[in-house]
Coordinates of C-alpha atoms and ligand atoms in Angstrom, one line a residue:
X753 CA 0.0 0.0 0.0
X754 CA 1.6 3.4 -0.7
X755 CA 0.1 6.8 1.1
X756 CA -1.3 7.6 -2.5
X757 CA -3.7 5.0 -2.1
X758 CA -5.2 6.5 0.5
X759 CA -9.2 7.7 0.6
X760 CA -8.5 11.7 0.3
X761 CA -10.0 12.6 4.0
X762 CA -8.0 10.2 5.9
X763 CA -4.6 11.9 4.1
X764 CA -6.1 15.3 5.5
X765 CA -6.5 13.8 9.3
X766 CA -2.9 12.7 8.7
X767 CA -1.5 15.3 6.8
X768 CA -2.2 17.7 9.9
X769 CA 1.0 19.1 11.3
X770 CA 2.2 20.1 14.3
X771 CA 1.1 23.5 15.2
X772 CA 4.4 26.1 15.0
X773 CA 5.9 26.2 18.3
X774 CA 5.7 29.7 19.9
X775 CA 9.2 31.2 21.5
X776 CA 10.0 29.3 24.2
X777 CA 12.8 28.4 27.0
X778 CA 12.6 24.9 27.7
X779 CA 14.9 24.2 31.2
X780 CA 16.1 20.6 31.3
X781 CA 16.3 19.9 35.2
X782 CA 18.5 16.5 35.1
X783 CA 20.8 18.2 32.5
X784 CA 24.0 15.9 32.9
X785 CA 21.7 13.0 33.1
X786 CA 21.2 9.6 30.9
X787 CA 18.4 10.5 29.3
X788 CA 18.7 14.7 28.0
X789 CA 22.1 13.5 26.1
X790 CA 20.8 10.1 24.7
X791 CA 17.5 11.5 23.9
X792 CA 16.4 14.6 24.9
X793 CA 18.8 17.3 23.0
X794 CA 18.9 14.6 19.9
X795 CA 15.6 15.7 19.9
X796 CA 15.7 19.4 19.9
X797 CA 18.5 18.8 17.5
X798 CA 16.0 16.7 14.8
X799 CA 13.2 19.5 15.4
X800 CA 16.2 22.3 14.6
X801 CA 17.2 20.2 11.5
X802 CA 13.4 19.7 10.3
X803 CA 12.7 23.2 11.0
X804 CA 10.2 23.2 13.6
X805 CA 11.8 25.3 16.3
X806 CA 11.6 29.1 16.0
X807 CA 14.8 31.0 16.2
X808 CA 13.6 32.6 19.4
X809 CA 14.0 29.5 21.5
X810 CA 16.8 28.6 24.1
X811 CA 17.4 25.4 26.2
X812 CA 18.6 26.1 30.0
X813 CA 20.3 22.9 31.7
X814 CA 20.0 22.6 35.4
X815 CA 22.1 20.5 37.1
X816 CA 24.3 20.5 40.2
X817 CA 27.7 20.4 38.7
X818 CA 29.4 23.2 38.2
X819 CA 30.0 23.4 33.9
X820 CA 30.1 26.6 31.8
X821 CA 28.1 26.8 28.6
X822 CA 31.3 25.8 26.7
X823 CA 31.7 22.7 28.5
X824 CA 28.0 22.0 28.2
X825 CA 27.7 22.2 24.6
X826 CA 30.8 20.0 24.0
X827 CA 29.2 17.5 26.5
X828 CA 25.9 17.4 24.3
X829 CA 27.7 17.6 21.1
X830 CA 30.0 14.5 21.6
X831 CA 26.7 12.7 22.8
X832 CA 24.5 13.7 19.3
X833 CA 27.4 11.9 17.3
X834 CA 27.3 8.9 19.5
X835 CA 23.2 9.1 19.9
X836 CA 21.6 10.7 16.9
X837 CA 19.6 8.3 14.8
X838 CA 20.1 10.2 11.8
X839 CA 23.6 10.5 10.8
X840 CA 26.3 12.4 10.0
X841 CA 25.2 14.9 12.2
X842 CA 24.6 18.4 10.6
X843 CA 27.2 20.7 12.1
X844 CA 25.6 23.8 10.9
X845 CA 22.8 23.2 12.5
X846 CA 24.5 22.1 15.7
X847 CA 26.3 25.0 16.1
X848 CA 23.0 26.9 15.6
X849 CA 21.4 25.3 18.2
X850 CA 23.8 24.9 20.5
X851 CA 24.3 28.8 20.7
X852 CA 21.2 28.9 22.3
X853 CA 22.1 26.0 24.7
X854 CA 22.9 27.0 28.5
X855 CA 23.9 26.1 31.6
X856 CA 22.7 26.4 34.7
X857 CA 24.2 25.1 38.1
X858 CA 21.9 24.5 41.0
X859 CA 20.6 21.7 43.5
X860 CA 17.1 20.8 42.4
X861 CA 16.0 20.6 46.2
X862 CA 17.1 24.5 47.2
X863 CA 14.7 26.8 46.7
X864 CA 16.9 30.1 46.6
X865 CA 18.4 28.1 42.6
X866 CA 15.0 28.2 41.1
X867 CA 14.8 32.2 42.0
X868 CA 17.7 32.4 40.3
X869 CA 16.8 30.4 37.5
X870 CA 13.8 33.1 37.2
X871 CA 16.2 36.0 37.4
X872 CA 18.2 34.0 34.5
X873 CA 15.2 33.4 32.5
X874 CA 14.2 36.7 33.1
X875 CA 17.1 38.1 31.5
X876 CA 17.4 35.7 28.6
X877 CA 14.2 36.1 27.4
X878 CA 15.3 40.3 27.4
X879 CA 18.7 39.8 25.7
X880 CA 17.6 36.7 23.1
X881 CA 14.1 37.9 22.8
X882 CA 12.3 34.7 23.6
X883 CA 9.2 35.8 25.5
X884 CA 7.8 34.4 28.9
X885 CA 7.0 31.0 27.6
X886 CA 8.8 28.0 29.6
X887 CA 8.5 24.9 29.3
X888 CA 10.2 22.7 32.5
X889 CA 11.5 19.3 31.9
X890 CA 11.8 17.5 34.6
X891 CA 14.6 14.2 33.5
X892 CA 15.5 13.8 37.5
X893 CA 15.6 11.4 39.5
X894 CA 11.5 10.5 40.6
X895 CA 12.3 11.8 43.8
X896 CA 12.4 15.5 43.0
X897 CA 9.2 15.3 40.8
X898 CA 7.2 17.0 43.1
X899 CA 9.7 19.1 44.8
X900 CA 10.8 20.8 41.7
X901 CA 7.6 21.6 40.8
X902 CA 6.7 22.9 44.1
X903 CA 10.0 25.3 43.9
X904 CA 8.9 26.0 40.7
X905 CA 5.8 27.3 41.8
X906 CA 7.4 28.9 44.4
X907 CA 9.9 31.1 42.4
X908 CA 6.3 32.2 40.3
X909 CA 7.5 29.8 37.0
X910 CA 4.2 27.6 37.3
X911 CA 1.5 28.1 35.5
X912 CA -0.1 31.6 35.2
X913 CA -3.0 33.3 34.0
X914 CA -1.3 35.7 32.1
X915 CA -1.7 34.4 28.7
X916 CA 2.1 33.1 28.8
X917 CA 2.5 29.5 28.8
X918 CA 4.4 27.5 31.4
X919 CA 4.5 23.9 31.2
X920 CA 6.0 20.8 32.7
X921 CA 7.0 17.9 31.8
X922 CA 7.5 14.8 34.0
X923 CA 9.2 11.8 33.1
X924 CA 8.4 8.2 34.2
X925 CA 7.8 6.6 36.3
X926 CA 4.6 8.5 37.6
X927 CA 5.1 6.8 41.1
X928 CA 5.6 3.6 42.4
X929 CA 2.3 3.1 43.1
X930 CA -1.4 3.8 43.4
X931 CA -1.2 5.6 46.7
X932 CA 2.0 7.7 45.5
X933 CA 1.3 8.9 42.5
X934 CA -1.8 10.1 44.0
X935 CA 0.2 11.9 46.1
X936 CA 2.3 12.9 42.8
X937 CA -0.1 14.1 41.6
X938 CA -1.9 16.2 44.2
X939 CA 1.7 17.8 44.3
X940 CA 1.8 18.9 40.7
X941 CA -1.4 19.9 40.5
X942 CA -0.8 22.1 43.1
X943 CA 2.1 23.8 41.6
X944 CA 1.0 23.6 37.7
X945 CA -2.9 23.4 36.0
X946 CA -3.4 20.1 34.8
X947 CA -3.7 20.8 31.2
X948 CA 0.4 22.5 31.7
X949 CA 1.3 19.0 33.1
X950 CA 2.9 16.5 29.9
X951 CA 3.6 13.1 32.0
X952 CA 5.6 11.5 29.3
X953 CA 4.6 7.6 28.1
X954 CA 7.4 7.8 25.2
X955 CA 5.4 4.8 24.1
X956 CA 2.8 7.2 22.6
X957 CA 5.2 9.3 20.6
X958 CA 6.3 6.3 18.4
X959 CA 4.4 6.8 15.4
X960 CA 3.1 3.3 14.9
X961 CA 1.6 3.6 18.2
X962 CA -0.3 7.0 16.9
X963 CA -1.4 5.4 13.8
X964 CA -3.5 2.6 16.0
X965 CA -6.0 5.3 16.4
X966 CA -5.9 6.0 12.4
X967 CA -5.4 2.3 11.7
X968 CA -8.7 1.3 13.6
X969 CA -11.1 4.6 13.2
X970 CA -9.7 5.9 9.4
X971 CA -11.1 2.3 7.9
X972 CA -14.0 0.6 7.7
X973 CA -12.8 -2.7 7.1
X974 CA -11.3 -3.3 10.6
X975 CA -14.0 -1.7 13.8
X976 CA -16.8 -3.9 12.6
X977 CA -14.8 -6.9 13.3
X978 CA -12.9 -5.8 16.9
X979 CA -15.2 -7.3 19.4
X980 CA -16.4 -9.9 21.0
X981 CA -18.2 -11.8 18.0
X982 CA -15.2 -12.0 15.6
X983 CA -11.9 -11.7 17.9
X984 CA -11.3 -14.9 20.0
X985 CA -8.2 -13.1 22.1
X986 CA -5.8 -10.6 21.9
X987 CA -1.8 -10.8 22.6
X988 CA 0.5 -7.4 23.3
X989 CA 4.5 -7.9 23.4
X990 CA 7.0 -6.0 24.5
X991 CA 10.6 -8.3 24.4
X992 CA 13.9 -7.0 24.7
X993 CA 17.0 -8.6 24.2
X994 CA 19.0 -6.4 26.3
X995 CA 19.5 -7.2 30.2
X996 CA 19.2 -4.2 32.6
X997 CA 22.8 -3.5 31.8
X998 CA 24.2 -0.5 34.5
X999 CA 20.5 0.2 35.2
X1000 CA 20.2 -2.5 38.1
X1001 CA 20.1 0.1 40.8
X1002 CA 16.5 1.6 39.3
X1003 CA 15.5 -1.8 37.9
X1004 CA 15.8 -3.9 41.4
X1005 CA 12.9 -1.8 42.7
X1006 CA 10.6 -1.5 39.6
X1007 CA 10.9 -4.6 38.1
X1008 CA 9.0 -5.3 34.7
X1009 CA 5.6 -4.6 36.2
X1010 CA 6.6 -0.6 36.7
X1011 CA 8.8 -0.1 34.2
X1012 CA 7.4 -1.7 31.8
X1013 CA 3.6 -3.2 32.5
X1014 CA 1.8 0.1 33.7
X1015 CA 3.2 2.3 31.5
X1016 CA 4.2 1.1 28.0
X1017 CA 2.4 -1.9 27.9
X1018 CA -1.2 -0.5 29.4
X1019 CA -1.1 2.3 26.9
X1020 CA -1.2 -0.7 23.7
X1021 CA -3.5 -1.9 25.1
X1022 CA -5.9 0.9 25.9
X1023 CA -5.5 2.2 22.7
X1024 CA -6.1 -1.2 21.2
X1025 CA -9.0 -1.8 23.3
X1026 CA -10.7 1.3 23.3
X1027 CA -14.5 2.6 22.0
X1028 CA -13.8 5.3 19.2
X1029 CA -12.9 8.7 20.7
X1030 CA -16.4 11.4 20.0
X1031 CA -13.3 13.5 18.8
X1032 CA -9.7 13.5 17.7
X1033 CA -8.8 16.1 20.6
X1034 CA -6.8 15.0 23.8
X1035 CA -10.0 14.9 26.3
X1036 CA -11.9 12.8 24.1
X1037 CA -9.2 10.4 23.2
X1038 CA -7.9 10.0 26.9
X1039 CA -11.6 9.5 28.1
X1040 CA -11.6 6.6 25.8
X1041 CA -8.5 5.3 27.0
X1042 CA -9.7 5.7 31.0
X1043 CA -12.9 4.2 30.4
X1044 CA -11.3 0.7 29.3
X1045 CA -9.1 0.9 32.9
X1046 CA -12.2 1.9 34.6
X1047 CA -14.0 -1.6 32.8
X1048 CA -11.1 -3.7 34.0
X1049 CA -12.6 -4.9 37.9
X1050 CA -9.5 -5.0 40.5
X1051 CA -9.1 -8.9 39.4
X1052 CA -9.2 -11.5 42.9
X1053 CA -6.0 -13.0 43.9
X1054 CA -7.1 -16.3 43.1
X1055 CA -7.6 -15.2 39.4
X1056 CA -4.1 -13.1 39.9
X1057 CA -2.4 -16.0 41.3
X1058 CA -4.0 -18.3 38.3
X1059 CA -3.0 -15.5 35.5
X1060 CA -0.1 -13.5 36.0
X1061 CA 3.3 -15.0 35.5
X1062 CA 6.7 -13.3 36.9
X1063 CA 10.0 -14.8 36.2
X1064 CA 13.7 -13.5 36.4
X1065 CA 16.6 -14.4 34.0
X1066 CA 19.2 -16.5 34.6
X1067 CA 22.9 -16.4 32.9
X1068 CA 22.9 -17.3 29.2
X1069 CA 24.3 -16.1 25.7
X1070 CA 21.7 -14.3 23.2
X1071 CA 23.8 -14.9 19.9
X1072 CA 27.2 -14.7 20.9
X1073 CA 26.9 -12.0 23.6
X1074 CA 27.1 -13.6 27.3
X1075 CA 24.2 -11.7 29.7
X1076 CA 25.0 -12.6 33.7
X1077 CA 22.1 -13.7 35.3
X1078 CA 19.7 -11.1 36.6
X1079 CA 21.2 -11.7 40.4
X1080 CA 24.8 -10.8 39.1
X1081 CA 23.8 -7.6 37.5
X1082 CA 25.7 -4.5 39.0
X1083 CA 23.7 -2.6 41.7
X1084 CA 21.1 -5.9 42.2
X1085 CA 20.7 -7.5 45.4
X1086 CA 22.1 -11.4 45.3
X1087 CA 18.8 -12.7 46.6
X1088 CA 16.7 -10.5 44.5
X1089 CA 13.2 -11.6 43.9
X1090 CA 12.7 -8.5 41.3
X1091 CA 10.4 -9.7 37.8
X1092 CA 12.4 -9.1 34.5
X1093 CA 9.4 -10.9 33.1
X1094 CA 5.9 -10.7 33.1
X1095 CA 2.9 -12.0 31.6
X1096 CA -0.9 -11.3 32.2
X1097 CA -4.1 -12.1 31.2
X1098 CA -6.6 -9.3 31.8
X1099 CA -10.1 -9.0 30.8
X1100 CA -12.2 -6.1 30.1
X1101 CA -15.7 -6.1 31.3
X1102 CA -17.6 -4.2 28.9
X1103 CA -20.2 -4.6 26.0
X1104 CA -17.9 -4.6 23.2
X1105 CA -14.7 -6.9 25.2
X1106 CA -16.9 -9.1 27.7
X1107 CA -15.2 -12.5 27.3
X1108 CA -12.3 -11.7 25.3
X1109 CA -8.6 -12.7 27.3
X1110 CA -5.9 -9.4 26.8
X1111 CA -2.6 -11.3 27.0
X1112 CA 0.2 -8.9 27.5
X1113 CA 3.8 -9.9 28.3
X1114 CA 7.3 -7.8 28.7
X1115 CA 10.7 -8.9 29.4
X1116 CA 14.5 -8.6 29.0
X1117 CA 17.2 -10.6 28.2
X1118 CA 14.9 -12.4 25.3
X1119 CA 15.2 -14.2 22.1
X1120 CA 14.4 -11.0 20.1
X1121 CA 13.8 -7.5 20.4
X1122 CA 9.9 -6.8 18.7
X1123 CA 6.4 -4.8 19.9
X1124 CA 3.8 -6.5 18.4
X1125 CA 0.1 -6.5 19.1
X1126 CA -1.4 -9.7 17.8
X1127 CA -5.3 -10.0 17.1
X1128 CA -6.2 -13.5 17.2
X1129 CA -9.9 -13.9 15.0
X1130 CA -12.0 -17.0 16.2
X1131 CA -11.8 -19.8 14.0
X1132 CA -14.1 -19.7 10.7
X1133 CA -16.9 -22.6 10.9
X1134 CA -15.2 -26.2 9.3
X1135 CA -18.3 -27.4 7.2
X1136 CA -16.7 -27.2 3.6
X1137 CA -13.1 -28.2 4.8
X1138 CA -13.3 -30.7 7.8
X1139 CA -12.9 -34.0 5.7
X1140 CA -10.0 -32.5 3.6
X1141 CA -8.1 -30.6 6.3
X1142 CA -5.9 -32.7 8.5
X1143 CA -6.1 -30.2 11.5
X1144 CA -8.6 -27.4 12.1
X1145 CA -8.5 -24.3 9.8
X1146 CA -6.0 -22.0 11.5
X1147 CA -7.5 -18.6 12.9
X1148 CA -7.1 -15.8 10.7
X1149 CA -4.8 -12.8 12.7
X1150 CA -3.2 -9.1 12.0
X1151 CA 0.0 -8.9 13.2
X1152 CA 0.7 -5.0 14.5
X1153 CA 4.6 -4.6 14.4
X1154 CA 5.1 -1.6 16.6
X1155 CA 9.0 -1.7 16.0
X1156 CA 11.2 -2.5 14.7
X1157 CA 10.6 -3.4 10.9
X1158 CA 6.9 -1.6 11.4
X1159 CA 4.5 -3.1 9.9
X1160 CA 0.6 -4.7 9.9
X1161 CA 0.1 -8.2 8.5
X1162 CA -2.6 -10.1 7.6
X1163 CA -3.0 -13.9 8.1
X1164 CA -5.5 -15.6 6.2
X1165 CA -5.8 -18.9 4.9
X1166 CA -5.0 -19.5 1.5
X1167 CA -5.3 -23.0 -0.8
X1168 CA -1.9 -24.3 -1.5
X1169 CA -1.2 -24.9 -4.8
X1170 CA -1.5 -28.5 -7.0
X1171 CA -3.3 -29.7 -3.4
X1172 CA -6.3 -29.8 -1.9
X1173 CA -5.3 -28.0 1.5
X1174 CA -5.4 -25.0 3.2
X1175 CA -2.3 -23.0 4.4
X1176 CA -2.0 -19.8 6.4
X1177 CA -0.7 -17.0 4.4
X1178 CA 0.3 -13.5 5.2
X1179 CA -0.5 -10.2 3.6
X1180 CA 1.9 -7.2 4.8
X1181 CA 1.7 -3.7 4.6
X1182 CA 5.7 -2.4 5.8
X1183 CA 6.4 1.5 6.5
X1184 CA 9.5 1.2 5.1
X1185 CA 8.6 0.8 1.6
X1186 CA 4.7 2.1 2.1
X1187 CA 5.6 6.3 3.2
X1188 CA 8.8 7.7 1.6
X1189 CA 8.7 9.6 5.0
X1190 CA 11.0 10.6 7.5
X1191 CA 10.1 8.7 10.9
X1192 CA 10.9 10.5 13.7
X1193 CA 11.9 9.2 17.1
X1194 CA 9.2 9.3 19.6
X1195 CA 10.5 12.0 21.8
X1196 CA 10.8 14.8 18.9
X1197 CA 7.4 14.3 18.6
X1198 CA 6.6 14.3 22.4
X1199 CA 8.5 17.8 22.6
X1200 CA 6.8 19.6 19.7
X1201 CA 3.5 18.5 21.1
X1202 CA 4.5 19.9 24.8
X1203 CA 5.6 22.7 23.7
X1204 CA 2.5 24.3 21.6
X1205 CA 0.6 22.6 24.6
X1206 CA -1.3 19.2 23.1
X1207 CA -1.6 17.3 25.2
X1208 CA -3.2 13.7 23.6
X1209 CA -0.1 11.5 24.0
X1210 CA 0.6 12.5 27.3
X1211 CA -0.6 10.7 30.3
X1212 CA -3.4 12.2 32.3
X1213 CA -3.2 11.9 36.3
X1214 CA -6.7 9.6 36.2
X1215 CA -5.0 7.1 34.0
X1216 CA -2.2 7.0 36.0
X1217 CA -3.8 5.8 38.9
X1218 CA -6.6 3.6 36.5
X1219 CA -3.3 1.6 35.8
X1220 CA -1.4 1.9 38.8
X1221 CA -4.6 0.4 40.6
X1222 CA -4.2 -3.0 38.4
X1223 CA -0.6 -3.3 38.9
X1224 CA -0.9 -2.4 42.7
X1225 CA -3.5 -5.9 42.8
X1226 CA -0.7 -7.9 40.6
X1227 CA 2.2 -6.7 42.9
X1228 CA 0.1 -7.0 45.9
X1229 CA -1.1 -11.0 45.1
X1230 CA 3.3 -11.8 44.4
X1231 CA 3.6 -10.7 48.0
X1232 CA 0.9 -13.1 49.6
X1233 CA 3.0 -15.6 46.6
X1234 CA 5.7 -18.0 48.2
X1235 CA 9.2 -16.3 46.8
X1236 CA 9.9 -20.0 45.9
X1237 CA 7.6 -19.1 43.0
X1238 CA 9.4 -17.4 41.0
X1239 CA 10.6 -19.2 38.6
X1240 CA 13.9 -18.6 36.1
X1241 CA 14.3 -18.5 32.3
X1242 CA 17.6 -18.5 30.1
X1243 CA 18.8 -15.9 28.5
X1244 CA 17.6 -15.9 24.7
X1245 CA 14.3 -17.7 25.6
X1246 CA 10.6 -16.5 25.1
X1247 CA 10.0 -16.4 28.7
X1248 CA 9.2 -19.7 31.2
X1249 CA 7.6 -22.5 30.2
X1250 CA 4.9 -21.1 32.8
X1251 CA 4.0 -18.2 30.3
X1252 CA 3.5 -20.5 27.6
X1253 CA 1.3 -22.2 29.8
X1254 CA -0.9 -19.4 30.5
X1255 CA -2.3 -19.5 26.6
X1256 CA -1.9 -23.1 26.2
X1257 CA -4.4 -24.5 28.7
X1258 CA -6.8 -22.5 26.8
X1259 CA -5.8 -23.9 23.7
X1260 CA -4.1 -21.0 22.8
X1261 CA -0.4 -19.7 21.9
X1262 CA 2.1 -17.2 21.5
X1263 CA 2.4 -15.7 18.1
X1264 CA 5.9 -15.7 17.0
X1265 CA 7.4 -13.2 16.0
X1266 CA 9.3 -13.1 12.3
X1267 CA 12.5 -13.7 14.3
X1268 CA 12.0 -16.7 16.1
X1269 CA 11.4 -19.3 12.9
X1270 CA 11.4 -22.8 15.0
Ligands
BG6_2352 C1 11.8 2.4 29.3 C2 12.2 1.4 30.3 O1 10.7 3.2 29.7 O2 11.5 1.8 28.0 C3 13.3 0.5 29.8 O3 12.5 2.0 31.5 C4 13.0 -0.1 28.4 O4 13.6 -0.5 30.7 C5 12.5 1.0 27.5 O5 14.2 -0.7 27.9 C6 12.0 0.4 26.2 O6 11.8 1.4 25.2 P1 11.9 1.2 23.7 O7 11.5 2.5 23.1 O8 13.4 0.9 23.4 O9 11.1 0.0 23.4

């Protein structure tokens, strides 16, 4: 399929571009961090390069070393040419940007730095004519979420009335749990209006996670089909190959549950799940995606204990490359009992789902690295091909490849040729050769849209607690579990044996992916 193809009013939904974004001073709090130099300024320095930042526009980093500007830039700059997905890097552009790039020293827990970060901004927005708008990004540590934005508030940067916009963005995790991100969130609301607060899911800036919204509600091949009469169950994945590598300290205490379950994986599956939005604008859409939490009863721990598997790797190879087992990861605990695996069924009581098993499974350290959202259709009636078939007709399914090598597939039985026999076939629509277009990583996206204030792939503080109120029952029931229970995979694997399980004694299975052939 090529975008030519396409029915003329769907290309204008998708053609709609990003409003222009207004003169801004966006301050990255967690400057010398991980995540602004991997991700973060790569990002500002894709928008510069596509020209979608204005020239009045500056980036402030706070941090508590002491750097100059100099030093700053230079940090940033070696970290583009290691972490920019697009290369060579532009230096012209670069050194654009990066004129606009400062630094800022100060300890994120002192109130005195952020009135001086207000007389700084102050000034800069005086000397490089960049107006009152700021937008804060807060790339910290969780712990100083709500205390930065309470200093914020303090030193007058929160939101005002004023018809300047100041914003916030937080970064995951959004707590650790229900009753703390309630807390969170009481905390940031206080300091900033919710609709100035951009909790990030980077999940929803990846553009084959937008398109599930065109994918489902631009056709009309596709909704008539996704609900309980035609779809027997559906399957979400999220594997990784990689281990937790030097992030053990963060990882011991999330495990795959917060990291990966209540965030990346719930918002696939809302979005998958939901009714069609009554508009394309953020309230209407998030609504939506509530609403399917909301239909999702706190499950019993007997059900919990019967359909939620956790499981940690052990040490193994994954091709060549040796991964030490979870317990001798740096920064883990020797006896951990932390999840780098988990796999849930969850079902959605509602007209349209009622019935209908959600399988949804994450890990690391795992025989490829894919997101894919498999729709398994129930199996078409046998009458004309029972006597010549030697098993059942295989189900039909669509295979949604969220990365990498996006694509949609469809499986659908086809006769095989010279016999009388029926084989499953697949149909596939790939982005690659479908849109001659430039794909942009999801937090260039996420930026634009904070920054001219839209706030549909952002995270909305009921939704947070929606999935936080699942995972706080799935957490809860492993705690009244013996530890005994937890059982090990190798490195390279698809999981335990106990995951497979889960599907099997339904007379279901795992899809596999493309990578895995046997
Ligand atoms: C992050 C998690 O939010 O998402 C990581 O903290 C995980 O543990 C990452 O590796 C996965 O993101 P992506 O975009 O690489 O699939």
């Amino acid at each position: 399929m090529s975008i030519s193809n396409l029915d003329p009013e769907c290309l204008q939904i998708m053609s709609k571009s990003p409003t222009k974004v207004p003169p801004t001073a966006a301050v990255i709090f967690g400057a010398t961090g991980d995540l602004t130099h991997r991700k973060i300024v790569p990002a500002f320095y894709h928008l510069a390069k596509n020209d979608l930042l204005p020239d009045d526009f500056a980036i402030i980093g706070f941090a508590r070393r002491p750097k100059s500007d100099e030093e700053f830039r230079k940090d940033l700059g070696d970290a583009l040419e290691k972490f920019s997905h697009t290369k060579p890097v532009d230096q012209a552009i670069w050194k654009k940007l990066a004129e606009r790039i400062y630094y800022f020293q100060g300890e994120l827990d002192d109130p005195k730095a952020y009135q001086k970060l207000a007389d700084k901004l102050k000034k800069l927005s005086q000397s490089e004519k960049i107006g009152e708008n700021y937008l804060f990004y807060l790339a910290t540590a969780p712990d100083y979420f709500g205390q930065a934005a309470q200093n914020l508030a303090a030193a007058g940067l929160a939101s005002r009335p004023d018809g300047t916009r100041h914003r916030l963005i937080v970064e995951k995790p959004f707590g650790e749990d229900l009753k703390s991100a309630e807390e969170l969130n009481r905390t940031v609301q206080g300091a900033f209006a919710e609709k100035d607060i951009f909790r990030i899911d980077h999940y929803l800036g990846k553009e084959t996670v937008q398109n599930l919204i065109y994918f489902r509600f631009a056709n009309a091949i596709y909704e008539p089909l996704w609900n309980r009469r035609y779809i027997d169950h559906v399957q979400i994945t999220v594997a990784e190959q990689v281990g937790v590598e030097s992030r053990g300290g963060y990882y011991d205490h999330a495990g795959a549950s917060r990291d990966m379950l209540q965030n990346h994986l719930f918002q696939l599956f809302t979005l998958t799940a939901m009714e069609p939005p009554a508009s394309l604008d953020a309230e209407s859409i998030r609504d939506e995606k509530v609403k399917v939490l909301r239909s999702i009863p706190t499950p019993s721990l007997d059900f919990l204990q019967k359909n939620v598997i956790r499981a940690q790797y052990g040490g193994g190879f994954i091709g060549n490359k040796a991964i030490p087992a979870y317990r001798q990861e740096e920064k883990v605990a020797h006896d951990s009992l932390t999840e780098t695996f988990v796999a849930a069924r969850f079902e959605i009581d509602n007209w349209r789902w009622s019935g209908v098993p959600f399988y949804l499974r994450t890990g690391k350290a795992l025989a490829a690295q894919f997101t894919e959202i498999n729709i398994i259709f129930k199996r078409p009636p046998e009458v004309l091909f029972a006597a010549s078939a030697d098993d059942r007709l295989r189900r039909n399914s669509l295979r949604i490849r969220i990365q990498p090598n996006e694509s949609i597939s469809l499986n659908f039985n086809a006769k095989v040729p010279g016999k009388s026999e029926a084989e499953l076939v697949e149909m596939d629509f790939l982005y690659k050769s479908g849109f001659d277009h430039y794909l942009p990583e999801a937090y260039e996206r996420l930026l634009v849209d904070a920054l001219v204030g839209e706030s549909t792939l952002f995270t909305r503080s009921d939704e947070v607690e929606q999935a936080w109120r699942l995972v706080d029952a799935v957490r809860d029931s492993w705690r009244k579990q013996n530890a005994r229970d937890l059982p090990l995979y190798a490195c390279g694997s698809m999981g335990p044996v106990e995951a497979d399980l889960l599907l099997e004694k339904t007379g279901r299975h795992w899809i596999r992916p493309k990578e895995i052939s046997t």
